[in-house]
PDB file of C-alpha atoms and ligand atoms in Angstrom:
ATOM      1  CA  UNK Q   1      -3.292   8.538   4.513  1.00 49.00           C
ATOM      2  CA  UNK Q   2      -6.550   9.709   2.998  1.00 45.00           C
ATOM      3  CA  UNK Q   3      -8.702   7.242   1.145  1.00 48.00           C
ATOM      4  CA  UNK Q   4      -9.388   8.481  -2.355  1.00 44.00           C
ATOM      5  CA  UNK Q   5     -10.547   5.115  -3.564  1.00 39.00           C
ATOM      6  CA  UNK Q   6     -14.291   5.414  -3.668  1.00 39.00           C
ATOM      7  CA  UNK Q   7     -14.717   8.535  -5.820  1.00 38.00           C
ATOM      8  CA  UNK Q   8     -11.564  10.494  -6.418  1.00 41.00           C
ATOM      9  CA  UNK Q   9     -12.254  13.765  -8.185  1.00 38.00           C
ATOM     10  CA  UNK Q  10      -9.471  14.330 -10.746  1.00 44.00           C
ATOM     11  CA  UNK Q  11      -8.308  17.467  -8.904  1.00 47.00           C
ATOM     12  CA  UNK Q  12      -7.952  15.271  -5.834  1.00 54.00           C
ATOM     13  CA  UNK Q  13      -4.933  13.233  -6.901  1.00 61.00           C
ATOM     14  CA  UNK Q  14      -2.238  15.997  -6.779  1.00 60.00           C
ATOM     15  CA  UNK Q  15      -3.719  17.365  -3.575  1.00 64.00           C
ATOM     16  CA  UNK Q  16      -3.765  13.832  -2.188  1.00 65.00           C
ATOM     17  CA  UNK Q  17       0.039  13.702  -2.523  1.00 66.00           C
ATOM     18  CA  UNK Q  18       0.516  17.002  -0.716  1.00 67.00           C
ATOM     19  CA  UNK Q  19      -1.861  16.040   2.079  1.00 65.00           C
ATOM     20  CA  UNK Q  20      -0.190  12.683   2.569  1.00 67.00           C
ATOM     21  CA  UNK Q  21       3.179  14.263   3.119  1.00 67.00           C
ATOM     22  CA  UNK Q  22       1.798  16.917   5.467  1.00 65.00           C
ATOM     23  CA  UNK Q  23      -0.343  14.526   7.506  1.00 63.00           C
ATOM     24  CA  UNK Q  24       2.252  11.783   7.778  1.00 69.00           C
ATOM     25  CA  UNK Q  25       5.035  14.349   8.380  1.00 71.00           C
ATOM     26  CA  UNK Q  26       6.892  12.685   5.523  1.00 75.00           C
ATOM     27  CA  UNK Q  27       7.353   9.431   7.439  1.00 85.00           C
ATOM     28  CA  UNK Q  28       5.539   7.691   4.573  1.00 87.00           C
ATOM     29  CA  UNK Q  29       8.670   8.194   2.432  1.00 90.00           C
ATOM     30  CA  UNK Q  30      10.748   6.280   4.986  1.00 93.00           C
ATOM     31  CA  UNK Q  31       8.170   3.462   5.048  1.00 95.00           C
ATOM     32  CA  UNK Q  32       8.015   3.087   1.256  1.00 96.00           C
ATOM     33  CA  UNK Q  33      11.808   3.054   1.030  1.00 97.00           C
ATOM     34  CA  UNK Q  34      12.190   0.610   3.898  1.00 98.00           C
ATOM     35  CA  UNK Q  35       9.704  -1.729   2.250  1.00 98.00           C
ATOM     36  CA  UNK Q  36      11.482  -1.541  -1.107  1.00 98.00           C
ATOM     37  CA  UNK Q  37      14.846  -2.116   0.593  1.00 98.00           C
ATOM     38  CA  UNK Q  38      13.481  -5.276   2.212  1.00 98.00           C
ATOM     39  CA  UNK Q  39      12.977  -6.741  -1.254  1.00 98.00           C
ATOM     40  CA  UNK Q  40      16.280  -5.580  -2.767  1.00 97.00           C
ATOM     41  CA  UNK Q  41      17.397  -9.124  -3.595  1.00 97.00           C
ATOM     42  CA  UNK Q  42      14.306  -9.928  -5.662  1.00 97.00           C
ATOM     43  CA  UNK Q  43      14.173  -6.437  -7.226  1.00 97.00           C
ATOM     44  CA  UNK Q  44      17.792  -6.697  -8.377  1.00 95.00           C
ATOM     45  CA  UNK Q  45      17.129 -10.047 -10.027  1.00 92.00           C
ATOM     46  CA  UNK Q  46      17.490  -9.632 -13.788  1.00 84.00           C
ATOM     47  CA  UNK Q  47      14.135  -9.917 -15.504  1.00 91.00           C
ATOM     48  CA  UNK Q  48      12.133  -9.664 -12.263  1.00 96.00           C
ATOM     49  CA  UNK Q  49       8.412  -9.112 -12.793  1.00 98.00           C
ATOM     50  CA  UNK Q  50       7.045  -6.848 -10.061  1.00 98.00           C
ATOM     51  CA  UNK Q  51       3.506  -5.642  -9.357  1.00 98.00           C
ATOM     52  CA  UNK Q  52       2.574  -2.794  -7.013  1.00 98.00           C
ATOM     53  CA  UNK Q  53      -1.120  -3.104  -6.167  1.00 98.00           C
ATOM     54  CA  UNK Q  54      -3.299  -0.173  -5.086  1.00 98.00           C
ATOM     55  CA  UNK Q  55      -0.437   1.982  -6.365  1.00 98.00           C
ATOM     56  CA  UNK Q  56      -2.314   5.298  -6.145  1.00 95.00           C
ATOM     57  CA  UNK Q  57      -0.090   8.082  -7.459  1.00 94.00           C
ATOM     58  CA  UNK Q  58       2.893   5.736  -7.515  1.00 96.00           C
ATOM     59  CA  UNK Q  59       5.184   6.571  -4.597  1.00 95.00           C
ATOM     60  CA  UNK Q  60       5.639   2.929  -3.516  1.00 97.00           C
ATOM     61  CA  UNK Q  61       6.083   1.980  -7.187  1.00 98.00           C
ATOM     62  CA  UNK Q  62       8.851   4.564  -7.614  1.00 97.00           C
ATOM     63  CA  UNK Q  63      10.657   3.290  -4.506  1.00 97.00           C
ATOM     64  CA  UNK Q  64      10.624  -0.201  -6.065  1.00 98.00           C
ATOM     65  CA  UNK Q  65      11.760   1.173  -9.425  1.00 97.00           C
ATOM     66  CA  UNK Q  66      14.827   2.825  -7.860  1.00 96.00           C
ATOM     67  CA  UNK Q  67      16.094  -0.605  -6.803  1.00 96.00           C
ATOM     68  CA  UNK Q  68      15.314  -2.532  -9.961  1.00 95.00           C
ATOM     69  CA  UNK Q  69      17.827  -3.727 -12.429  1.00 89.00           C
ATOM     70  CA  UNK Q  70      15.834  -4.041 -15.633  1.00 87.00           C
ATOM     71  CA  UNK Q  71      12.855  -6.354 -15.345  1.00 93.00           C
ATOM     72  CA  UNK Q  72       9.225  -5.292 -15.623  1.00 96.00           C
ATOM     73  CA  UNK Q  73       7.313  -3.115 -13.168  1.00 97.00           C
ATOM     74  CA  UNK Q  74       3.525  -2.656 -13.098  1.00 98.00           C
ATOM     75  CA  UNK Q  75       1.496  -0.272 -10.948  1.00 98.00           C
ATOM     76  CA  UNK Q  76      -2.195  -1.205 -10.664  1.00 98.00           C
ATOM     77  CA  UNK Q  77      -5.076   0.765  -9.184  1.00 98.00           C
ATOM     78  CA  UNK Q  78      -8.798   0.959  -9.881  1.00 97.00           C
ATOM     79  CA  UNK Q  79      -8.863   4.761  -9.699  1.00 96.00           C
ATOM     80  CA  UNK Q  80      -8.267   6.341 -13.101  1.00 96.00           C
ATOM     81  CA  UNK Q  81      -7.492   9.763 -11.571  1.00 95.00           C
ATOM     82  CA  UNK Q  82      -4.734   8.330  -9.379  1.00 95.00           C
ATOM     83  CA  UNK Q  83      -3.143   6.568 -12.351  1.00 97.00           C
ATOM     84  CA  UNK Q  84      -3.201   9.756 -14.440  1.00 96.00           C
ATOM     85  CA  UNK Q  85      -1.242  11.460 -11.674  1.00 94.00           C
ATOM     86  CA  UNK Q  86       1.143   8.483 -11.356  1.00 96.00           C
ATOM     87  CA  UNK Q  87       1.809   8.642 -15.090  1.00 96.00           C
ATOM     88  CA  UNK Q  88       2.532  12.394 -14.895  1.00 94.00           C
ATOM     89  CA  UNK Q  89       4.962  11.844 -12.031  1.00 94.00           C
ATOM     90  CA  UNK Q  90       6.725   8.894 -13.639  1.00 93.00           C
ATOM     91  CA  UNK Q  91       8.195  10.934 -16.543  1.00 89.00           C
ATOM     92  CA  UNK Q  92       9.954   8.445 -18.787  1.00 81.00           C
ATOM     93  CA  UNK Q  93      10.436   5.646 -16.256  1.00 86.00           C
ATOM     94  CA  UNK Q  94       9.668   2.250 -17.650  1.00 92.00           C
ATOM     95  CA  UNK Q  95       6.581   1.513 -15.546  1.00 97.00           C
ATOM     96  CA  UNK Q  96       3.263   0.215 -16.875  1.00 97.00           C
ATOM     97  CA  UNK Q  97       0.192   1.671 -15.168  1.00 98.00           C
ATOM     98  CA  UNK Q  98      -2.823  -0.630 -15.263  1.00 98.00           C
ATOM     99  CA  UNK Q  99      -6.394   0.210 -14.268  1.00 98.00           C
ATOM    100  CA  UNK Q 100      -7.438  -2.910 -12.390  1.00 98.00           C
ATOM    101  CA  UNK Q 101      -9.288  -4.175  -9.345  1.00 98.00           C
ATOM    102  CA  UNK Q 102      -6.986  -5.957  -6.886  1.00 98.00           C
ATOM    103  CA  UNK Q 103      -9.735  -8.543  -6.351  1.00 98.00           C
ATOM    104  CA  UNK Q 104      -9.844  -9.500 -10.073  1.00 98.00           C
ATOM    105  CA  UNK Q 105      -6.392  -8.980 -11.531  1.00 98.00           C
ATOM    106  CA  UNK Q 106      -5.944  -9.037 -15.314  1.00 98.00           C
ATOM    107  CA  UNK Q 107      -2.706 -11.034 -15.110  1.00 98.00           C
ATOM    108  CA  UNK Q 108      -1.880 -14.647 -15.838  1.00 97.00           C
ATOM    109  CA  UNK Q 109      -1.229 -16.951 -12.892  1.00 98.00           C
ATOM    110  CA  UNK Q 110       2.321 -17.456 -11.569  1.00 98.00           C
ATOM    111  CA  UNK Q 111       3.640 -14.348 -13.329  1.00 96.00           C
ATOM    112  CA  UNK Q 112       5.333 -12.166 -10.677  1.00 98.00           C
ATOM    113  CA  UNK Q 113       8.377 -12.564  -8.437  1.00 98.00           C
ATOM    114  CA  UNK Q 114       7.131  -9.783  -6.145  1.00 98.00           C
ATOM    115  CA  UNK Q 115       3.736  -8.211  -5.375  1.00 98.00           C
ATOM    116  CA  UNK Q 116       3.449  -5.229  -3.029  1.00 98.00           C
ATOM    117  CA  UNK Q 117       0.582  -3.083  -1.746  1.00 98.00           C
ATOM    118  CA  UNK Q 118       1.083   0.086   0.319  1.00 97.00           C
ATOM    119  CA  UNK Q 119      -1.826   1.502   2.300  1.00 93.00           C
ATOM    120  CA  UNK Q 120      -4.367  -0.013  -0.087  1.00 94.00           C
ATOM    121  CA  UNK Q 121      -4.897  -3.611   0.983  1.00 96.00           C
ATOM    122  CA  UNK Q 122      -6.746  -2.403   4.086  1.00 93.00           C
ATOM    123  CA  UNK Q 123      -9.414  -0.902   1.814  1.00 91.00           C
ATOM    124  CA  UNK Q 124     -10.250  -4.122  -0.001  1.00 96.00           C
ATOM    125  CA  UNK Q 125     -13.798  -5.353   0.425  1.00 95.00           C
ATOM    126  CA  UNK Q 126     -12.586  -8.931   0.925  1.00 97.00           C
ATOM    127  CA  UNK Q 127      -9.126  -9.557   2.419  1.00 97.00           C
ATOM    128  CA  UNK Q 128      -9.120 -13.311   1.751  1.00 98.00           C
ATOM    129  CA  UNK Q 129     -10.020 -12.737  -1.870  1.00 98.00           C
ATOM    130  CA  UNK Q 130      -7.200 -10.142  -2.075  1.00 98.00           C
ATOM    131  CA  UNK Q 131      -4.706 -12.627  -0.631  1.00 98.00           C
ATOM    132  CA  UNK Q 132      -5.927 -15.345  -3.004  1.00 98.00           C
ATOM    133  CA  UNK Q 133      -5.391 -13.068  -6.024  1.00 98.00           C
ATOM    134  CA  UNK Q 134      -1.861 -12.182  -4.849  1.00 98.00           C
ATOM    135  CA  UNK Q 135      -1.163 -15.893  -4.377  1.00 98.00           C
ATOM    136  CA  UNK Q 136      -2.505 -16.708  -7.843  1.00 98.00           C
ATOM    137  CA  UNK Q 137      -0.392 -14.142  -9.732  1.00 98.00           C
ATOM    138  CA  UNK Q 138       2.838 -14.912  -7.806  1.00 98.00           C
ATOM    139  CA  UNK Q 139       5.286 -17.379  -9.283  1.00 98.00           C
ATOM    140  CA  UNK Q 140       6.265 -20.287  -6.996  1.00 98.00           C
ATOM    141  CA  UNK Q 141       8.822 -18.907  -4.522  1.00 97.00           C
ATOM    142  CA  UNK Q 142       7.573 -15.356  -5.218  1.00 98.00           C
ATOM    143  CA  UNK Q 143       7.176 -12.916  -2.330  1.00 98.00           C
ATOM    144  CA  UNK Q 144       4.637 -10.317  -1.320  1.00 98.00           C
ATOM    145  CA  UNK Q 145       4.765  -7.300   0.966  1.00 98.00           C
ATOM    146  CA  UNK Q 146       1.739  -5.487   2.344  1.00 98.00           C
ATOM    147  CA  UNK Q 147       2.604  -2.181   4.011  1.00 97.00           C
ATOM    148  CA  UNK Q 148      -0.268  -0.782   6.005  1.00 93.00           C
ATOM    149  CA  UNK Q 149      -1.291   1.048   9.131  1.00 88.00           C
ATOM    150  CA  UNK Q 150      -1.467  -0.600  12.522  1.00 87.00           C
ATOM    151  CA  UNK Q 151      -2.499   0.334  16.027  1.00 84.00           C
ATOM    152  CA  UNK Q 152       0.489   1.058  18.283  1.00 86.00           C
ATOM    153  CA  UNK Q 153       0.230  -0.099  21.881  1.00 85.00           C
ATOM    154  CA  UNK Q 154       0.999   1.588  25.227  1.00 87.00           C
ATOM    155  CA  UNK Q 155       1.378   5.328  25.897  1.00 88.00           C
ATOM    156  CA  UNK Q 156       2.531   6.043  22.348  1.00 85.00           C
ATOM    157  CA  UNK Q 157      -0.619   4.290  21.145  1.00 83.00           C
ATOM    158  CA  UNK Q 158      -2.826   6.559  23.271  1.00 87.00           C
ATOM    159  CA  UNK Q 159      -1.204   9.756  21.986  1.00 86.00           C
ATOM    160  CA  UNK Q 160      -1.198   8.475  18.456  1.00 82.00           C
ATOM    161  CA  UNK Q 161      -4.899   7.542  18.598  1.00 81.00           C
ATOM    162  CA  UNK Q 162      -5.834  11.133  19.475  1.00 84.00           C
ATOM    163  CA  UNK Q 163      -3.801  12.392  16.527  1.00 81.00           C
ATOM    164  CA  UNK Q 164      -5.116   9.723  14.186  1.00 77.00           C
ATOM    165  CA  UNK Q 165      -8.801   9.827  15.093  1.00 80.00           C
ATOM    166  CA  UNK Q 166      -9.261  13.517  15.851  1.00 80.00           C
ATOM    167  CA  UNK Q 167      -6.427  15.762  14.619  1.00 82.00           C
ATOM    168  CA  UNK Q 168      -5.669  14.060  11.302  1.00 77.00           C
ATOM    169  CA  UNK Q 169      -9.285  13.954   9.986  1.00 78.00           C
ATOM    170  CA  UNK Q 170      -9.813  17.571  11.085  1.00 82.00           C
ATOM    171  CA  UNK Q 171      -6.686  18.860   9.293  1.00 79.00           C
ATOM    172  CA  UNK Q 172      -7.504  16.738   6.250  1.00 76.00           C
ATOM    173  CA  UNK Q 173     -11.011  18.159   6.045  1.00 79.00           C
ATOM    174  CA  UNK Q 174      -9.723  21.700   6.538  1.00 77.00           C
ATOM    175  CA  UNK Q 175      -7.133  21.534   3.769  1.00 73.00           C
ATOM    176  CA  UNK Q 176      -9.150  19.501   1.283  1.00 71.00           C
ATOM    177  CA  UNK Q 177     -12.615  20.896   1.926  1.00 74.00           C
ATOM    178  CA  UNK Q 178     -13.888  17.299   1.745  1.00 70.00           C
ATOM    179  CA  UNK Q 179     -14.986  15.487   4.883  1.00 68.00           C
ATOM    180  CA  UNK Q 180     -15.517  11.842   3.955  1.00 64.00           C
ATOM    181  CA  UNK Q 181     -12.074  10.480   3.001  1.00 62.00           C
ATOM    182  CA  UNK Q 182     -10.276  11.712   6.088  1.00 65.00           C
ATOM    183  CA  UNK Q 183     -12.953  10.569   8.478  1.00 67.00           C
ATOM    184  CA  UNK Q 184     -12.919   7.136   6.816  1.00 68.00           C
ATOM    185  CA  UNK Q 185      -9.231   6.472   7.491  1.00 71.00           C
ATOM    186  CA  UNK Q 186      -9.397   5.723  11.247  1.00 73.00           C
ATOM    187  CA  UNK Q 187     -12.469   3.547  10.665  1.00 75.00           C
ATOM    188  CA  UNK Q 188     -10.688   1.500   8.018  1.00 76.00           C
ATOM    189  CA  UNK Q 189      -7.701   0.946  10.309  1.00 79.00           C
ATOM    190  CA  UNK Q 190     -10.008  -0.250  13.093  1.00 78.00           C
ATOM    191  CA  UNK Q 191     -11.667  -2.667  10.677  1.00 83.00           C
ATOM    192  CA  UNK Q 192      -8.303  -4.127   9.608  1.00 89.00           C
ATOM    193  CA  UNK Q 193      -7.434  -7.446  11.321  1.00 92.00           C
ATOM    194  CA  UNK Q 194      -4.800  -7.567  14.067  1.00 92.00           C
ATOM    195  CA  UNK Q 195      -1.323  -8.793  13.034  1.00 95.00           C
ATOM    196  CA  UNK Q 196      -2.087 -12.238  14.559  1.00 96.00           C
ATOM    197  CA  UNK Q 197      -5.277 -12.576  12.523  1.00 96.00           C
ATOM    198  CA  UNK Q 198      -3.684 -11.296   9.311  1.00 97.00           C
ATOM    199  CA  UNK Q 199      -0.812 -13.780   9.667  1.00 98.00           C
ATOM    200  CA  UNK Q 200      -3.311 -16.618  10.086  1.00 98.00           C
ATOM    201  CA  UNK Q 201      -5.237 -15.464   7.003  1.00 98.00           C
ATOM    202  CA  UNK Q 202      -1.970 -15.387   5.045  1.00 98.00           C
ATOM    203  CA  UNK Q 203      -1.163 -18.970   6.106  1.00 98.00           C
ATOM    204  CA  UNK Q 204      -4.703 -20.066   5.265  1.00 98.00           C
ATOM    205  CA  UNK Q 205      -4.246 -18.554   1.788  1.00 98.00           C
ATOM    206  CA  UNK Q 206      -1.249 -20.857   1.319  1.00 98.00           C
ATOM    207  CA  UNK Q 207       1.658 -18.529   2.063  1.00 98.00           C
ATOM    208  CA  UNK Q 208       4.696 -19.682   3.990  1.00 98.00           C
ATOM    209  CA  UNK Q 209       7.226 -17.611   5.971  1.00 98.00           C
ATOM    210  CA  UNK Q 210       4.379 -15.294   7.046  1.00 98.00           C
ATOM    211  CA  UNK Q 211       5.732 -12.400   9.111  1.00 98.00           C
ATOM    212  CA  UNK Q 212       4.893  -8.915  10.332  1.00 98.00           C
ATOM    213  CA  UNK Q 213       7.482  -6.216  11.057  1.00 98.00           C
ATOM    214  CA  UNK Q 214       6.261  -3.107  12.899  1.00 95.00           C
ATOM    215  CA  UNK Q 215       7.423   0.254  11.558  1.00 94.00           C
ATOM    216  CA  UNK Q 216       7.647   3.343  13.823  1.00 90.00           C
ATOM    217  CA  UNK Q 217       6.206   1.818  17.029  1.00 89.00           C
ATOM    218  CA  UNK Q 218       3.625  -0.159  15.030  1.00 90.00           C
ATOM    219  CA  UNK Q 219       1.946   2.912  13.488  1.00 87.00           C
ATOM    220  CA  UNK Q 220       2.567   1.009  10.272  1.00 91.00           C
ATOM    221  CA  UNK Q 221       3.993  -2.408   9.533  1.00 95.00           C
ATOM    222  CA  UNK Q 222       5.019  -4.774   6.775  1.00 98.00           C
ATOM    223  CA  UNK Q 223       3.403  -8.168   6.199  1.00 98.00           C
ATOM    224  CA  UNK Q 224       5.510 -10.586   4.194  1.00 98.00           C
ATOM    225  CA  UNK Q 225       4.936 -14.030   2.825  1.00 98.00           C
ATOM    226  CA  UNK Q 226       6.204 -16.403   0.182  1.00 98.00           C
ATOM    227  CA  UNK Q 227       4.296 -18.650  -2.218  1.00 98.00           C
TER     228      UNK Q 227
HETATM  229  C1  SAM A   1      -4.324   5.266   0.429  1.00 87.96           C
HETATM  230  S1  SAM A   1      -4.064   4.990  -1.276  1.00 87.96           S
HETATM  231  C2  SAM A   1      -2.388   4.396  -1.294  1.00 87.96           C
HETATM  232  C3  SAM A   1      -1.687   4.672  -2.578  1.00 87.96           C
HETATM  233  C4  SAM A   1      -0.186   4.330  -2.617  1.00 87.96           C
HETATM  234  N1  SAM A   1       0.038   2.910  -2.600  1.00 87.96           N
HETATM  235  C5  SAM A   1       0.571   5.006  -1.504  1.00 87.96           C
HETATM  236  O1  SAM A   1       1.226   4.319  -0.712  1.00 87.96           O
HETATM  237  O2  SAM A   1       0.506   6.254  -1.437  1.00 87.96           O
HETATM  238  C6  SAM A   1      -5.014   3.519  -1.566  1.00 87.96           C
HETATM  239  C7  SAM A   1      -5.187   3.199  -3.042  1.00 87.96           C
HETATM  240  O3  SAM A   1      -5.813   1.915  -3.137  1.00 87.96           O
HETATM  241  C8  SAM A   1      -6.655   1.938  -4.274  1.00 87.96           C
HETATM  242  N2  SAM A   1      -7.599   0.820  -4.147  1.00 87.96           N
HETATM  243  C9  SAM A   1      -8.477   0.585  -3.147  1.00 87.96           C
HETATM  244  N3  SAM A   1      -9.169  -0.544  -3.376  1.00 87.96           N
HETATM  245  C10 SAM A   1      -8.707  -1.048  -4.549  1.00 87.96           C
HETATM  246  C11 SAM A   1      -9.035  -2.211  -5.317  1.00 87.96           C
HETATM  247  N4  SAM A   1      -9.969  -3.066  -4.942  1.00 87.96           N
HETATM  248  N5  SAM A   1      -8.351  -2.406  -6.465  1.00 87.96           N
HETATM  249  C12 SAM A   1      -7.396  -1.532  -6.876  1.00 87.96           C
HETATM  250  N6  SAM A   1      -7.068  -0.410  -6.201  1.00 87.96           N
HETATM  251  C13 SAM A   1      -7.713  -0.180  -5.047  1.00 87.96           C
HETATM  252  C14 SAM A   1      -7.259   3.326  -4.248  1.00 87.96           C
HETATM  253  O4  SAM A   1      -7.794   3.714  -5.491  1.00 87.96           O
HETATM  254  C15 SAM A   1      -6.085   4.171  -3.791  1.00 87.96           C
HETATM  255  O5  SAM A   1      -5.391   4.732  -4.878  1.00 87.96           O
END
């Protein structure tokens, strides 16, 4: 997925959606839905307070919304342009879009039963700080899910790396006319800790039941933990 976070031009948000679906061959939809399904029990809970961090144009948020049964759903992102697009797409769904930095959340402590982040946590400047903020805003017993890219192993990994590092940035640049965001994506995945290291960081932040589930040969995966 492209990285619009640093300076998203307002025309970039709708195009971002189109590019995502083309470049990921629509597998992203399966990943968002699978993640939301994982948390069905907490989403169905009456009065559940749910926060989707780094929500971008809202696709993960909408997948959560489809499974909720009342309650309160927030989508937070620090890019105004992405939130404008999310708002346009959300029609009259009862979702509150908040412009906020995931490292300094404007929410009271112990407020949410579920916090998610799809393809955004990897971009944070400080992962431990990000985990600490998620921990702070979660209610005791609350859960989090971080869906993000990984590095598949073996032969599939080799083929995928060519696509991811060469083909994907080239197509992205061609369609968008902008070089930076698509070249940045492989670099940000390389910078992201391995599953073993992420799980240790989650435990160090205080989470229990830390786990990682690979999606589609480990191209993506879901980190889970409980406060
Ligand atoms: C690749 S997009 C993913 C958007 C959406 N969750 C999805 O799955 O399509 C990453 C998003 O993270 C946001 N983001 C990056 N760093 C952030 C931070 N520190 N605080 C809030 N949002 C951030 C960006 O603005 C961008 O919209």
